[in-house]
Structures are given as structure tokens and as C-alpha cells.
């Protein structure tokens, strides 16, 4: 058993059994906290926050940098736990990324801004921030929430996904070796505990990453506590491959834009509109990669793709692919479970000649299946790409960057990548439009999202 987990592994049946995503063996047991535990955590955060805010910014950053160093020390162990619990090959990369983003939150400069008439705009702590997260990048996204909140002098109560609590609890344990008591508390529980947290009366801010359906519920409950919201919700990112695109040049990047983390990425490429002139070549190139990219348990060296993290998501992927096939789409690679690898492995799937109104195109699959829709004029591709209510990311692929930029300008999304898809930078703001949410993370904008503004007016001169 991992030493990082010593505090969360309790006797069997005394907590929620957490499974290894690949083998479905029990890894450990996560506490099932109650609403009383939640109330205690929020009260402790409220009590601890003023003293935390009274530290200088430099002192808070010194402590957070020590946490980042400690994450580095435990990165191998934390990475193994992420891989077992979440399923991804490359759990170590997520642990390293978490330390990187934590340091970056401290490297970002946010200063008071002078205003007209001698006034000054300052950024002050909000108070108590609730963080609610998903299961696809549990540790990385936890740091995306916690790091700017703590940097700005807030206290945090975090509720990880019920599918992946152990790695987040281990992360919080590392933080709490350095933080004063009460400043950061993890509450482990299911969606009811999430609902109790988001509707808690004594919150100043909720940062939520998860599905659009849950995001809507959080908006409703925030009518009561008036907590400010950052909502990073679902995506159904479109890519447009323009006429003349060099298939050999783009195929790898396009494949990984769709299948990184086995497709379980909010801003993964989830539907691709491909010009007639390159359609067949691109379908072949992606199908070849789908068939040959190694899939298997993440801890086994060489595997690049892992299982779907949980049975509910596996069912969604299988249902969407089966529906596409039943509607006459051509499954060129995959299209079925890879049961020989484990119960939640689904073969990397490329679906061609699919109608734009198929569910696999219109709904978020969040797994290893990519539909490619054929088009013959760019206006139509733009209309179809903008035709869903999601607006997280999008991408344009083509040889002429100026032309790609013109198409990018017209795509409705929070981020549009050119000749790549995905890839985040801690100083480049990230967030959605439309039903993919609102508010920004990262960089100066991410710090501002964790602060209240205060204007100081000097006496009139
Ligand atoms: P989910 O909405 O089912 O759950 C997310 C979290 O919300 C969990 O911790 C859950 O317990 C909690 N929760 C559930 N019901 C709640 C309620 N009524 N009130 C408060 N909390 C509640 O999402 P998921 O399945 O864990 O994650 C997958 C989704 O997250 C996908 O749609 C994906 O696109 C999205 N996502 C978005 C981003 C982004 O940055 N935009 C990043 C990662 C994932």
C-alpha cells in the first residue's frame, strides 16, 4: 500500500471501495464524509482564512512552492496511484504537471491597478472557496483549483470525484504537511456530498470542473448562497480539416488531440469535419494509428492508451458507437470492447461516413471514439462545427496559416488551436463559452477569478 495513502486506507467496508481502473481490483477505501463533516470543514476554513490571508503574498508563495517541491519528491508514488485509480498511462506526467502548475500560480504577477481620479483597484481574498472536480485529471485539476485560490489568500474545501478520490486525498495530504490547519480540507463523498457542498450557505466561491448537467445544478444552488462561480464544463470540440491539408503532417497530432488520456479530456477533439479532398487519406491514417497504438494497463510499460475510467462512461462510449453503426456509419477501426485487456477497455475507434446528426457527433463521448464527417465547402463545415451548444475548444488544420486564422475567428469556442488540438499553458487563460461554462483559469485571469475587487478612493485633490 502506498505510504501516501496510509491516512485514507481504512478497514474494508468502512469506506467507499476504489477500484484500479484497469484490473477492477480494490486499491483502497476512501472515507465517506457526512454533511456534518462538511459543515466542520467549512467552519474550519472560515476560521483559518483570515490568518492565511494575513500572511504576505511572498510567504504564501514560499509555502506553496515547498508543497510543489514535496509533490516532486512523491511524484513517482503519486503518479502510480493516479495511473491505478484513473487508468492513464503517464500518471507521473500528471503528478509532474500538478507541481508545474502550482509553481506557475506563484510566478504569476497580479498587482493593484491605478485608476482615474487617483483611485486604485486592489485584489483581495474572497474567503472560502469550494472546489468540486471530475475523474479524468483528478490531481492536475485539483491543483488548478487550489493553487490560485490559496495564492490569493482564500481557504479551500475540496470535494474530489467519487471515482478518483484517493489520488486527490494523497495530494491534499502533501499540501497539509505545509499549510496551517483548516486552510485546505478534502471532503470525500459522492454527488450528494457535492450537492451539499455547492449549496452550503457559507461559501464565497465555487470552482467546478465537470459535466454541463451538474454545472447547471450548481448555478441553481448558487442562487441561495450567491457564491461566485467558475464553471469548466463539458466540451464537444470540433476540428475542421481544410482543403490541401497535409495528411502525413497532421495525422499524429490530430490522433493525439482526440485520444490523449484515451479520449477522456474535456478539450479533446471529439468530432472532425474533413474536406472531401483529403477525407479518405485522413480516415486511413487515423485508422492505422488506432489499430497500432498500444492499449493496456497503464502501469505496463509501452502502453499509450488505457481503459475508460468507469463503467458508466464505458456504457456511454459503447452506446454512441453502436448507435452510429446502426445508422449506417462505417466503423473503420475498433468499435467494440477490448475485453481481453480488462472489463473497461474499449478499442480505439474511428467512425467514418457518419451523419452530422448522429449522437456520436452531437453528444460528448468522453472516450476512445472519434467520428469524421465529410464536407465539401468550408461554410458548411463552420455551420456544423458551431451547431452544438458546447464551446470549449476547437481546431483548424491546413497549410495556409492565414486562412486557418480566418476560419478560427469564426469558430465559437473558448480556445481555438491551429494545426494542433489541446495543450494548455499555465500563463494562457483557459475557459469555455456557450454551455461549456464561464470564467477563466490560469495566468493573471485565473488569479483574478479567485479574488474580490476593492477600489480605494483617496480624498479628492
Ligand atoms: P460530473 O459532473 O458527473 O461530476 C463532477 C463532480 O461533481 C464530481 O465530484 C461529482 O461528485 C460532483 N457532483 C455531482 N452532482 C453534483 C451536484 N448536484 N452538485 C455538486 N456537485 C455534484 O462530471 P464527471 O463525469 O466527473 O467529469 C466528466 C465531465 O467533466 C465531462 O463532461 C468533461 O468534459 C468535463 N470536464 C471539463 C473540464 C473543463 O475544463 N471544462 C475538464 C475536465 C472535465
Coordinates of C-alpha atoms and ligand atoms in Angstrom, one line a residue, residues 132-136 141 159-162 189-191 194-195 198 208-212 214 217-218 232-235 266 270 364 366 392 430 436 441, ligand 1:
X132 CA -15.5 20.2 -7.0
X133 CA -13.7 18.1 -9.5
X134 CA -14.0 15.3 -12.1
X135 CA -12.2 12.0 -12.5
X136 CA -10.3 12.5 -15.8
X141 CA -7.5 19.8 -11.9
X159 CA -14.5 17.5 -3.0
X160 CA -12.9 15.1 -5.5
X161 CA -14.9 12.9 -7.8
X162 CA -16.2 9.8 -6.1
X189 CA -18.1 11.6 -0.9
X190 CA -20.5 11.1 -3.8
X191 CA -22.7 13.6 -5.7
X194 CA -21.1 17.6 -3.8
X195 CA -24.6 19.0 -3.8
X198 CA -22.2 23.6 -3.5
X208 CA -16.4 23.4 -10.6
X209 CA -15.0 21.2 -13.3
X210 CA -17.3 18.5 -14.6
X211 CA -20.3 17.9 -16.8
X212 CA -22.7 20.6 -18.1
X214 CA -24.0 19.2 -12.9
X217 CA -27.4 22.4 -10.8
X218 CA -24.6 24.4 -9.2
X232 CA -15.4 24.5 -16.6
X233 CA -18.0 22.2 -18.1
X234 CA -18.3 19.6 -20.9
X235 CA -17.0 20.0 -24.4
X266 CA -12.7 18.0 -21.7
X270 CA -14.5 15.0 -30.3
X364 CA -19.9 14.3 -25.8
X366 CA -15.5 11.4 -23.5
X392 CA -14.9 24.7 -25.0
X430 CA -8.5 28.7 -20.5
X436 CA -19.1 24.7 -21.7
X441 CA -8.4 29.5 -15.2
Ligands
LIG1 P1 -19.8 15.1 -13.1 O1 -20.5 16.4 -13.4 O2 -20.6 13.9 -13.2 O3 -19.1 15.1 -11.7 C1 -18.1 16.1 -11.4 C2 -18.1 16.4 -9.9 O4 -19.4 16.9 -9.5 C3 -18.0 15.1 -9.0 O5 -17.1 15.4 -7.9 C4 -19.4 14.8 -8.5 O6 -19.5 14.1 -7.3 C5 -19.9 16.3 -8.4 N1 -21.4 16.4 -8.4 C6 -22.3 15.6 -9.0 N2 -23.5 16.1 -8.8 C7 -23.4 17.3 -8.1 C8 -24.3 18.3 -7.7 N3 -25.6 18.2 -7.9 N4 -23.8 19.3 -7.0 C9 -22.5 19.5 -6.8 N5 -21.5 18.5 -7.2 C10 -22.0 17.5 -7.9 O7 -18.6 15.1 -14.2 P2 -17.5 13.9 -14.4 O8 -18.2 12.7 -15.1 O9 -16.8 13.6 -13.2 O10 -16.5 14.6 -15.4 C11 -16.7 14.5 -16.8 C12 -17.2 15.8 -17.4 O11 -16.3 16.8 -16.9 C13 -17.1 15.8 -18.9 O12 -18.3 16.5 -19.3 C14 -15.9 16.7 -19.2 O13 -16.0 17.4 -20.4 C15 -16.0 17.7 -18.0 N6 -14.6 18.3 -17.8 C16 -14.5 19.6 -18.1 C17 -13.3 20.2 -18.0 C18 -13.0 21.7 -18.3 O14 -12.0 22.2 -18.0 N7 -14.0 22.3 -19.0 C19 -12.2 19.5 -17.5 C20 -12.4 18.1 -17.2 C21 -13.6 17.5 -17.4

